[in-house]
Coordinates of C-alpha atoms in Angstrom, one line a residue:
X1 CA 0.0 0.0 0.0
X2 CA 2.6 2.6 1.1
X3 CA 5.9 1.1 0.0
X4 CA 7.5 3.3 2.7
X5 CA 11.2 3.1 3.7
X6 CA 11.8 3.1 6.6
X7 CA 8.7 1.1 7.5
X8 CA 6.3 3.0 9.8
X9 CA 5.0 1.6 13.1
X10 CA 1.5 1.3 11.8
X11 CA -0.4 2.2 8.6
X12 CA -4.2 1.9 8.3
X13 CA -5.7 2.1 4.8
X14 CA -8.7 4.2 4.1
X15 CA -10.8 4.3 0.9
X16 CA -9.9 6.6 -2.0
X17 CA -7.3 9.3 -2.3
X18 CA -6.6 12.9 -1.5
X19 CA -5.9 15.1 -4.6
X20 CA -3.5 18.0 -4.5
X21 CA -4.5 20.7 -7.0
X22 CA -3.6 24.3 -7.9
X23 CA -6.1 25.4 -5.3
X24 CA -4.5 23.3 -2.5
X25 CA -2.9 25.2 0.4
X26 CA 0.0 24.4 2.7
X27 CA -0.8 25.5 6.3
X28 CA 1.4 25.5 9.4
X29 CA 1.3 26.9 12.9
X30 CA 4.2 29.0 14.2
X31 CA 6.2 26.1 15.4
X32 CA 6.1 24.2 12.1
X33 CA 6.6 27.1 9.7
X34 CA 10.2 26.0 9.0
X35 CA 9.0 22.5 8.0
X36 CA 6.3 24.2 5.8
X37 CA 9.0 26.3 4.0
X38 CA 11.1 23.2 3.3
X39 CA 8.1 21.0 2.2
X40 CA 6.7 23.8 0.1
X41 CA 10.0 24.4 -1.7
X42 CA 10.5 20.7 -2.3
X43 CA 6.9 20.1 -3.6
X44 CA 6.6 23.2 -5.7
X45 CA 9.7 22.5 -7.7
X46 CA 8.6 18.8 -8.2
X47 CA 4.9 19.3 -8.9
X48 CA 4.6 22.9 -10.2
X49 CA 1.7 23.4 -7.8
X50 CA 1.6 26.8 -6.1
X51 CA 0.8 25.4 -2.6
X52 CA 0.1 28.8 -1.2
X53 CA 1.0 29.0 2.5
X54 CA -1.5 30.0 5.2
X55 CA -2.5 29.5 8.8
X56 CA -5.4 27.1 8.3
X57 CA -7.0 25.1 5.5
X58 CA -10.1 26.1 3.6
X59 CA -12.4 23.2 3.6
X60 CA -13.3 23.9 0.0
X61 CA -9.7 23.8 -1.2
X62 CA -8.1 21.2 1.0
X63 CA -4.3 20.7 1.0
X64 CA -1.7 20.0 3.7
X65 CA -1.7 21.1 7.3
X66 CA 1.3 20.8 9.6
X67 CA 0.9 21.2 13.4
X68 CA 2.2 20.1 16.8
X69 CA 0.4 17.6 18.8
X70 CA 1.6 17.8 22.5
X71 CA 0.8 14.2 23.3
X72 CA 3.3 12.8 20.8
X73 CA 7.0 12.2 21.5
X74 CA 9.7 14.6 20.1
X75 CA 10.3 12.7 16.9
X76 CA 6.9 11.0 16.7
X77 CA 4.4 11.9 14.1
X78 CA 0.9 11.1 12.9
X79 CA -0.2 11.5 9.2
X80 CA -3.9 11.4 8.4
X81 CA -5.2 11.9 4.8
X82 CA -8.9 12.0 4.5
X83 CA -11.7 14.1 3.0
X84 CA -10.4 17.3 4.5
X85 CA -6.8 17.0 3.1
X86 CA -3.6 15.8 4.6
X87 CA -2.7 16.4 8.3
X88 CA 0.8 15.9 9.6
X89 CA 1.2 16.2 13.4
X90 CA 4.3 15.8 15.5
X91 CA 5.5 16.1 19.0
X92 CA 8.0 18.7 17.8
X93 CA 9.0 20.3 14.6
X94 CA 11.3 17.3 14.1
X95 CA 8.4 14.9 14.3
X96 CA 6.4 17.0 11.8
X97 CA 9.5 17.0 9.5
X98 CA 9.7 13.2 9.5
X99 CA 6.0 13.0 8.7
X100 CA 6.6 15.4 5.8
X101 CA 9.3 13.0 4.5
X102 CA 6.7 10.2 4.6
X103 CA 4.2 12.4 2.7
X104 CA 6.8 13.0 0.0
X105 CA 7.2 9.3 -0.4
X106 CA 3.5 8.8 -0.7
X107 CA 3.4 11.3 -3.6
X108 CA 5.6 9.0 -5.7
X109 CA 9.1 9.1 -7.0
X110 CA 8.6 12.2 -9.2
X111 CA 8.0 14.2 -6.0
X112 CA 11.8 14.0 -5.6
X113 CA 12.5 15.8 -8.9
X114 CA 13.7 19.4 -9.2
X115 CA 11.2 20.3 -11.9
X116 CA 7.8 18.9 -12.9
X117 CA 7.8 16.4 -15.7
X118 CA 4.2 17.2 -16.6
X119 CA 2.5 20.3 -15.3
X120 CA -0.9 18.8 -16.0
X121 CA -0.5 15.5 -14.1
X122 CA -2.6 14.7 -11.1
X123 CA -1.0 14.5 -7.7
X124 CA -2.6 12.4 -4.9
X125 CA -1.9 10.4 -1.8
X126 CA -4.0 7.4 -0.6
X127 CA -6.4 8.0 2.2
X128 CA -4.8 6.4 5.3
X129 CA -3.5 6.9 8.8
X130 CA 0.1 6.5 9.7
X131 CA 1.5 6.5 13.3
X132 CA 5.2 6.4 13.6
X133 CA 8.2 7.0 15.8
X134 CA 11.9 6.1 15.7
X135 CA 13.4 3.2 17.7
X136 CA 16.7 5.1 18.3
X137 CA 17.5 8.8 18.9
X138 CA 21.0 8.5 17.2
X139 CA 20.5 7.4 13.6
X140 CA 23.8 8.3 12.1
X141 CA 25.9 8.4 9.0
X142 CA 29.7 9.1 9.2
X143 CA 31.2 10.6 6.1
X144 CA 35.0 10.7 5.8
X145 CA 36.0 13.7 3.8
X146 CA 39.7 13.6 4.8
X147 CA 40.8 10.7 2.6
X148 CA 38.9 12.1 -0.4
X149 CA 37.5 15.6 -0.1
X150 CA 33.8 16.1 -0.9
X151 CA 33.0 19.7 -2.0
X152 CA 30.4 21.5 0.0
X153 CA 27.6 20.9 -2.5
X154 CA 28.1 17.2 -2.2
X155 CA 27.9 17.4 1.6
X156 CA 24.6 19.3 1.4
X157 CA 23.3 16.7 -1.0
X158 CA 24.1 13.9 1.5
X159 CA 22.3 15.8 4.2
X160 CA 19.2 15.8 1.9
X161 CA 19.7 12.0 1.3
X162 CA 20.0 11.5 5.0
X163 CA 16.8 13.4 5.7
X164 CA 14.9 11.5 3.0
X165 CA 15.8 8.3 5.0
X166 CA 15.0 9.8 8.5
X167 CA 18.6 9.8 9.6
X168 CA 19.4 12.5 12.1
X169 CA 23.1 12.5 13.0
X170 CA 25.8 13.5 10.5
X171 CA 29.3 12.4 11.8
X172 CA 31.7 14.7 9.9
X173 CA 35.1 13.1 9.8
X174 CA 37.2 16.3 9.1
X175 CA 40.8 15.4 9.8
X176 CA 43.2 12.6 9.2
X177 CA 46.7 11.8 8.0
X178 CA 45.6 12.4 4.4
X179 CA 44.1 15.8 4.8
X180 CA 42.8 18.6 7.2
X181 CA 39.4 19.9 5.9
X182 CA 38.3 22.7 8.3
X183 CA 39.6 26.2 8.4
X184 CA 41.1 27.2 11.8
X185 CA 41.9 30.9 11.9
X186 CA 44.5 30.8 14.6
X187 CA 46.4 27.9 12.8
X188 CA 46.2 28.8 9.1
X189 CA 48.9 26.3 8.0
X190 CA 46.4 23.5 8.8
X191 CA 44.7 24.3 5.6
X192 CA 47.5 26.1 3.7
X193 CA 49.6 22.9 4.0
X194 CA 47.5 20.2 5.6
X195 CA 44.5 20.3 3.2
X196 CA 46.2 18.9 0.2
X197 CA 48.6 16.1 -0.8
X198 CA 50.9 15.8 -3.8
X199 CA 49.4 12.5 -5.1
X200 CA 47.1 9.7 -4.0
X201 CA 47.3 6.0 -3.9
X202 CA 44.7 4.4 -6.2
X203 CA 43.1 1.4 -4.6
X204 CA 44.3 -0.5 -1.5
X205 CA 47.7 0.5 -0.1
X206 CA 49.3 -2.6 -1.7
X207 CA 48.2 -1.3 -5.2
X208 CA 51.0 -0.2 -7.5
X209 CA 48.8 2.5 -8.9
X210 CA 48.9 6.2 -8.2
X211 CA 47.0 9.3 -9.2
X212 CA 49.9 11.7 -9.8
X213 CA 48.1 15.0 -9.3
X214 CA 47.5 17.1 -6.1
X215 CA 44.3 16.3 -4.2
X216 CA 42.7 18.5 -1.6
X217 CA 40.2 21.0 -0.4
X218 CA 38.7 22.3 2.8
X219 CA 35.7 24.0 4.2
X220 CA 35.9 27.6 5.2
X221 CA 34.3 28.7 8.5
X222 CA 31.3 30.1 6.5
X223 CA 31.0 26.8 4.6
X224 CA 30.8 25.0 8.0
X225 CA 28.2 27.4 9.2
X226 CA 26.2 26.8 6.0
X227 CA 26.4 23.0 6.4
X228 CA 25.4 23.1 10.0
X229 CA 22.4 25.5 9.3
X230 CA 21.4 23.4 6.3
X231 CA 21.5 20.3 8.5
X232 CA 19.5 22.0 11.3
X233 CA 16.7 22.9 8.9
X234 CA 16.5 19.1 8.2
X235 CA 16.6 18.3 11.9
X236 CA 20.1 16.7 11.5
X237 CA 22.8 17.2 14.1
X238 CA 26.3 17.6 12.8
X239 CA 28.9 15.9 15.0
X240 CA 32.5 17.0 14.1
X241 CA 35.5 14.7 14.4
X242 CA 39.0 16.1 15.0
X243 CA 41.4 13.2 15.3
X244 CA 43.8 13.0 18.3
X245 CA 46.3 11.6 19.1
X246 CA 46.7 9.3 16.0
X247 CA 45.7 9.9 12.4
X248 CA 47.4 13.3 12.7
X249 CA 50.1 13.4 10.0
X250 CA 48.4 16.2 8.1
X251 CA 48.5 18.4 11.2
X252 CA 52.1 17.5 11.9
X253 CA 53.1 18.3 8.3
X254 CA 51.6 21.7 8.9
X255 CA 53.1 22.2 12.4
X256 CA 56.1 19.9 12.9
X257 CA 56.4 20.8 16.6
X258 CA 53.2 18.7 17.2
X259 CA 55.0 15.5 16.5
X260 CA 57.6 13.5 18.4
X261 CA 60.5 15.6 17.4
X262 CA 63.0 13.7 19.6
X263 CA 62.3 10.5 17.7
X264 CA 62.0 11.6 14.0
X265 CA 62.6 14.6 11.9
X266 CA 59.0 15.9 11.7
X267 CA 60.0 18.7 9.4
X268 CA 60.4 16.1 6.7
X269 CA 56.8 14.9 6.8
X270 CA 54.2 15.8 4.2
X271 CA 50.5 15.1 4.1
X272 CA 50.3 11.3 3.7
X273 CA 49.5 10.0 0.2
X274 CA 48.6 6.4 1.0
X275 CA 46.4 4.4 3.3
X276 CA 46.7 2.4 6.5
X277 CA 47.7 3.0 10.1
X278 CA 50.3 5.8 10.3
X279 CA 53.1 5.7 12.9
X280 CA 53.4 9.5 13.2
X281 CA 51.3 10.6 16.1
X282 CA 51.0 13.7 18.3
X283 CA 53.5 14.3 21.0
X284 CA 51.9 14.3 24.6
X285 CA 53.2 17.8 25.4
X286 CA 51.6 20.9 26.9
X287 CA 52.2 22.6 23.5
X288 CA 50.1 20.0 21.8
X289 CA 47.4 20.3 24.3
X290 CA 47.3 24.1 24.0
X291 CA 47.3 23.8 20.2
X292 CA 44.3 21.5 20.1
X293 CA 42.4 23.4 22.7
X294 CA 42.7 26.3 20.3
X295 CA 41.4 24.1 17.5
X296 CA 38.5 22.9 19.6
X297 CA 37.6 26.4 20.7
X298 CA 36.9 27.3 17.1
X299 CA 35.2 24.0 16.5
X300 CA 32.8 24.7 19.4
X301 CA 32.0 28.1 17.9
X302 CA 30.9 26.5 14.6
X303 CA 29.2 23.3 15.8
X304 CA 26.4 23.4 18.4
X305 CA 26.3 19.6 18.8
X306 CA 26.4 18.3 22.3
X307 CA 28.9 15.7 21.2
X308 CA 32.4 16.3 19.8
X309 CA 34.3 13.3 18.3
X310 CA 38.0 13.2 19.0
X311 CA 38.9 10.0 17.2
X312 CA 41.2 8.2 19.5
X313 CA 41.6 5.1 17.3
X314 CA 44.6 3.4 15.8
X315 CA 47.3 5.3 17.6
X316 CA 50.5 3.3 17.4
X317 CA 52.6 3.7 20.6
X318 CA 56.1 3.0 19.0
X319 CA 57.2 6.7 18.9
X320 CA 56.0 7.2 22.5
X321 CA 58.0 4.2 23.6
X322 CA 61.2 5.7 22.0
X323 CA 60.5 9.3 23.0
X324 CA 62.2 10.5 26.2
X325 CA 59.6 13.3 26.3
X326 CA 56.7 10.9 26.3
X327 CA 58.4 8.6 28.8
X328 CA 59.1 11.6 31.1
X329 CA 55.4 12.5 30.9
X330 CA 54.5 8.9 31.8
X331 CA 56.7 9.1 34.9
X332 CA 55.5 12.6 35.8
X333 CA 51.9 11.5 35.8
X334 CA 52.5 8.1 37.5
X335 CA 51.1 6.2 34.6
X336 CA 51.6 2.5 34.0
X337 CA 52.3 2.5 30.2
X338 CA 51.6 4.1 26.9
X339 CA 48.0 3.0 26.8
X340 CA 47.4 5.0 30.0
X341 CA 49.2 7.9 28.3
X342 CA 46.7 7.9 25.5
X343 CA 43.9 7.7 28.1
X344 CA 45.4 10.7 29.9
X345 CA 45.4 12.6 26.6
X346 CA 41.7 11.7 25.9
X347 CA 40.6 12.4 29.5
X348 CA 42.2 15.9 29.2
X349 CA 39.9 16.8 26.3
X350 CA 36.9 15.1 27.9
X351 CA 37.3 17.3 30.9
X352 CA 38.0 20.4 28.7
X353 CA 34.9 19.7 26.7
X354 CA 32.8 19.0 29.8
X355 CA 33.8 22.3 31.3
X356 CA 32.3 24.0 28.2
X357 CA 29.0 22.0 28.3
X358 CA 29.9 19.4 25.7
X359 CA 30.6 15.7 25.7
X360 CA 33.5 13.7 24.2
X361 CA 32.8 10.7 22.0
X362 CA 35.6 8.6 20.5
X363 CA 36.2 5.3 18.8
X364 CA 36.3 2.3 21.1
X365 CA 40.1 2.4 21.6
X366 CA 39.5 5.2 24.1
X367 CA 38.5 2.3 26.5
X368 CA 42.1 1.2 26.7
X369 CA 43.9 2.6 29.7
X370 CA 40.6 3.7 31.3
X371 CA 37.6 5.5 29.9
X372 CA 37.1 9.2 30.6
X373 CA 34.2 10.2 32.9
X374 CA 31.1 11.1 30.8
X375 CA 32.7 10.0 27.5
X376 CA 30.6 8.1 24.9
X377 CA 32.0 5.4 22.7
X378 CA 31.6 4.7 19.0
X379 CA 31.9 0.9 18.9
X380 CA 33.6 0.0 15.6
X381 CA 35.8 -3.0 16.2
X382 CA 32.7 -5.2 16.7
X383 CA 30.3 -5.2 19.6
X384 CA 32.8 -5.8 22.4
X385 CA 33.8 -2.2 23.0
X386 CA 30.2 -1.1 23.1
X387 CA 29.2 -3.9 25.5
X388 CA 32.1 -3.0 27.9
X389 CA 31.2 0.7 27.8
X390 CA 27.5 0.2 28.3
X391 CA 28.2 -2.2 31.3
X392 CA 30.4 0.6 32.7
X393 CA 27.5 3.0 32.5
X394 CA 28.7 4.9 29.4
X395 CA 26.6 5.8 26.3
X396 CA 27.4 3.9 23.1
X397 CA 26.8 4.3 19.4
X398 CA 26.9 0.9 17.7
X399 CA 28.8 1.0 14.3
X400 CA 30.6 -2.4 14.1
X401 CA 32.8 -2.6 11.0
X402 CA 31.7 -6.2 10.4
X403 CA 28.1 -5.0 9.9
X404 CA 27.8 -1.4 8.9
X405 CA 31.1 -0.2 7.3
X406 CA 29.6 0.6 3.9
X407 CA 33.1 0.8 2.3
X408 CA 33.1 -3.0 2.5
X409 CA 32.1 -4.8 -0.6
X410 CA 28.5 -5.7 -1.4
X411 CA 29.1 -8.9 -3.4
X412 CA 31.8 -11.5 -3.8
X413 CA 31.7 -11.3 -7.6
X414 CA 34.8 -10.3 -9.6
X415 CA 33.2 -7.2 -11.0
X416 CA 32.8 -5.5 -7.6
X417 CA 34.9 -2.3 -7.8
X418 CA 37.9 -2.1 -5.5
X419 CA 36.6 -4.8 -3.1
X420 CA 37.3 -4.0 0.5
X421 CA 36.6 -6.1 3.6
X422 CA 33.9 -8.6 4.1
X423 CA 30.9 -9.1 1.9
X424 CA 28.0 -7.1 3.3
X425 CA 24.9 -7.5 1.1
X426 CA 21.7 -5.5 1.3
X427 CA 20.2 -8.4 3.3
X428 CA 23.2 -8.5 5.7
X429 CA 22.7 -4.8 6.6
X430 CA 18.9 -5.3 6.9
X431 CA 19.5 -8.1 9.5
X432 CA 22.0 -6.0 11.5
X433 CA 20.9 -5.7 15.1
X434 CA 22.4 -2.7 17.0
X435 CA 21.7 -3.9 20.6
X436 CA 23.7 -7.0 21.6
X437 CA 21.5 -9.6 23.3
X438 CA 24.0 -10.0 26.2
X439 CA 23.1 -6.5 27.5
X440 CA 20.5 -6.2 30.3
X441 CA 17.6 -3.8 29.7
X442 CA 19.3 -1.3 32.0
X443 CA 22.6 -1.6 30.1
X444 CA 20.8 -1.5 26.7
X445 CA 19.5 2.0 27.6
X446 CA 23.0 3.2 27.1
X447 CA 22.9 2.3 23.4
X448 CA 22.0 5.8 22.0
X449 CA 21.6 4.3 18.6
X450 CA 23.6 3.2 15.6
X451 CA 25.6 4.6 12.7
X452 CA 26.8 3.5 9.3
X453 CA 30.3 4.6 8.3
X454 CA 31.6 5.6 4.9
X455 CA 35.4 5.6 4.8
X456 CA 36.6 7.0 1.5
X457 CA 40.1 5.7 0.8
X458 CA 38.8 4.0 -2.4
X459 CA 35.9 6.5 -3.1
X460 CA 37.4 9.2 -5.3
X461 CA 34.1 11.1 -6.0
X462 CA 30.4 11.3 -5.1
X463 CA 29.4 8.6 -7.6
X464 CA 31.7 6.1 -5.8
X465 CA 30.3 7.2 -2.5
X466 CA 26.8 6.7 -3.8
X467 CA 27.7 3.2 -5.1
X468 CA 29.0 2.1 -1.7
X469 CA 26.2 3.8 0.3
X470 CA 23.1 2.8 -1.6
X471 CA 20.9 0.8 -1.5
X472 CA 22.4 -0.4 1.8
X473 CA 21.9 2.9 3.5
X474 CA 18.2 2.5 3.0
X475 CA 18.3 -0.9 4.8
X476 CA 20.3 0.6 7.5
X477 CA 17.9 3.5 7.9
X478 CA 15.1 1.0 8.5
X479 CA 17.1 -0.8 11.1
X480 CA 17.8 2.5 12.9
X481 CA 14.2 3.8 12.7
X482 CA 11.8 0.9 12.7
X483 CA 10.9 -1.5 15.5
X484 CA 11.9 -4.6 13.6
X485 CA 11.7 -8.2 14.9
X486 CA 14.8 -10.3 15.6
X487 CA 17.2 -10.4 12.7
X488 CA 16.3 -13.9 11.5
X489 CA 12.6 -13.1 11.6
X490 CA 12.8 -9.9 9.5
X491 CA 10.8 -9.8 6.3
X492 CA 13.6 -9.2 3.8
X493 CA 11.4 -10.2 0.9
X494 CA 8.9 -7.5 2.0
X495 CA 11.8 -5.0 2.2
X496 CA 12.9 -5.9 -1.3
X497 CA 9.4 -5.4 -2.6
X498 CA 9.3 -1.9 -1.1
X499 CA 12.8 -1.2 -2.5
X500 CA 11.4 -1.7 -6.0
X501 CA 9.5 1.6 -5.5
X502 CA 12.4 3.2 -3.6
X503 CA 14.8 2.7 -6.5
X504 CA 12.6 5.1 -8.4
X505 CA 13.0 7.7 -5.6
X506 CA 16.8 7.2 -5.8
X507 CA 16.7 7.5 -9.5
X508 CA 14.8 10.8 -9.2
X509 CA 17.4 12.0 -6.7
X510 CA 20.2 11.1 -9.1
X511 CA 21.8 8.6 -6.7
X512 CA 24.4 6.3 -8.5
X513 CA 23.4 3.3 -6.4
X514 CA 24.5 -0.3 -7.0
X515 CA 21.8 -2.0 -9.1
X516 CA 20.4 -5.3 -7.7
X517 CA 21.9 -7.1 -10.7
X518 CA 25.4 -5.8 -10.1
X519 CA 27.6 -2.9 -11.1
X520 CA 27.0 -1.1 -14.3
X521 CA 30.0 -1.0 -16.7
X522 CA 31.1 2.5 -15.7
X523 CA 30.8 1.6 -12.0
X524 CA 33.5 -1.1 -12.2
X525 CA 37.2 -0.5 -11.6
X526 CA 39.0 -3.3 -13.4
X527 CA 42.6 -3.7 -12.5
X528 CA 42.4 -1.6 -9.3
X529 CA 43.6 -3.7 -6.3
X530 CA 41.3 -4.0 -3.2
X531 CA 41.6 -5.9 0.0
X532 CA 38.7 -8.5 0.1
X533 CA 38.4 -10.7 3.2
X534 CA 36.9 -14.1 2.6
X535 CA 34.3 -15.8 4.8
X536 CA 31.6 -14.4 7.1
X537 CA 32.7 -11.6 9.4
X538 CA 33.2 -12.4 13.1
X539 CA 30.5 -11.5 15.5
X540 CA 32.2 -10.2 18.6

């Protein structure tokens, strides 16, 4: 009947349909005017209907009404289409917005176009009642723009794609060894030097192929403000990530004093041009702490998010073991080893952020050496880190690489482009369960939600990102939003049936998804080495 993705909590069919015409109005109360402006702009360009805005519907003209309903939860909505028109109610503007996204789906794939295909066509939605609310409050997508830069327009496009799937947290991975992507006024060399590299490895790091031209780019402070504001209009929170103390060669290339200068000649380092775990990490010095406090001060000015991600993953300790400066700091602080030194580093910024009303979140390596008070964990190396954190009373976002790393390959076939990691099919993602069964109900309350991750080492442009993200991101969105049964009991055949309609929406949006039958000729990358892993991924 509805072919909606993600599936709503309940949908009850009526009889007949509601027509939208040139006389139909779009009405909103004060609290929902922002949603009305978004919905009106989207539908006017797709349908050509004027959809004049007002405060209440005229019974003779009908149309769409948006309003708050105090009895509903913050992201809960109710959509009723009947003889008087279409009513979308929500517990907040966010709930109304998600209801508006459902309405757009009900209008058909052409409601996603930027111009009407036929100005004389009839637009209608079936008469029905939908009641819906999300399972999780953190329904995230992480986009890595450090390995391959995505220009601002591409980021805005992904925010629209997230909104269309009722995802509400955009984890913005802004810095890494291969590039620094955010303007920091007090440290201009971070973008002057750190935002570009001389060349780029093509494929997996073992590949002999290179793209021998500079690659780079960064977002100005105004770009960031625009991205954050654009996301907020779509009820999406942008969580920035600034990596410390590992994944930092781009920053060290710009400011060599940030590295372990008593171990290596940091002035010889450039922005890294290949992939993998980099040995060049930040020095645990007061100078480094002050430098990054300055970075985070500017980050807090730009991002209102409660959470700030600090990375904390894949930090090799070899340089610290050989550094007298690092060893002296370990002795000075009475720490047991280098793991505790990293924990001290992370705890410093957890306290610094807390004093400013924010919360630190990091990858699950921040558990090693002791977890900072109040910190949240992104559990990526499987479920174990998230389970440990939840049992210790810390909040968790479940994003295990074995399940929802969308850079991993979608099929075992030889035509899959640059195959990375385990095979994660559309069905595999649909059967992903974010809450491990070993958690008690009290512990499970610490699972804020879940997140799919897009690492872009082998995604050189938005078409490659699209291919890896879709259609699997649609399956993930249903996992994050809908109250699904246990994985083995989920109706994947029913989901596939609804996807048949959803592919039409993705086509209208210009998404270069992977077709069910396999990659199209121009989506393949013959001869480019990947890193496939055979067999099923471990569940741990």
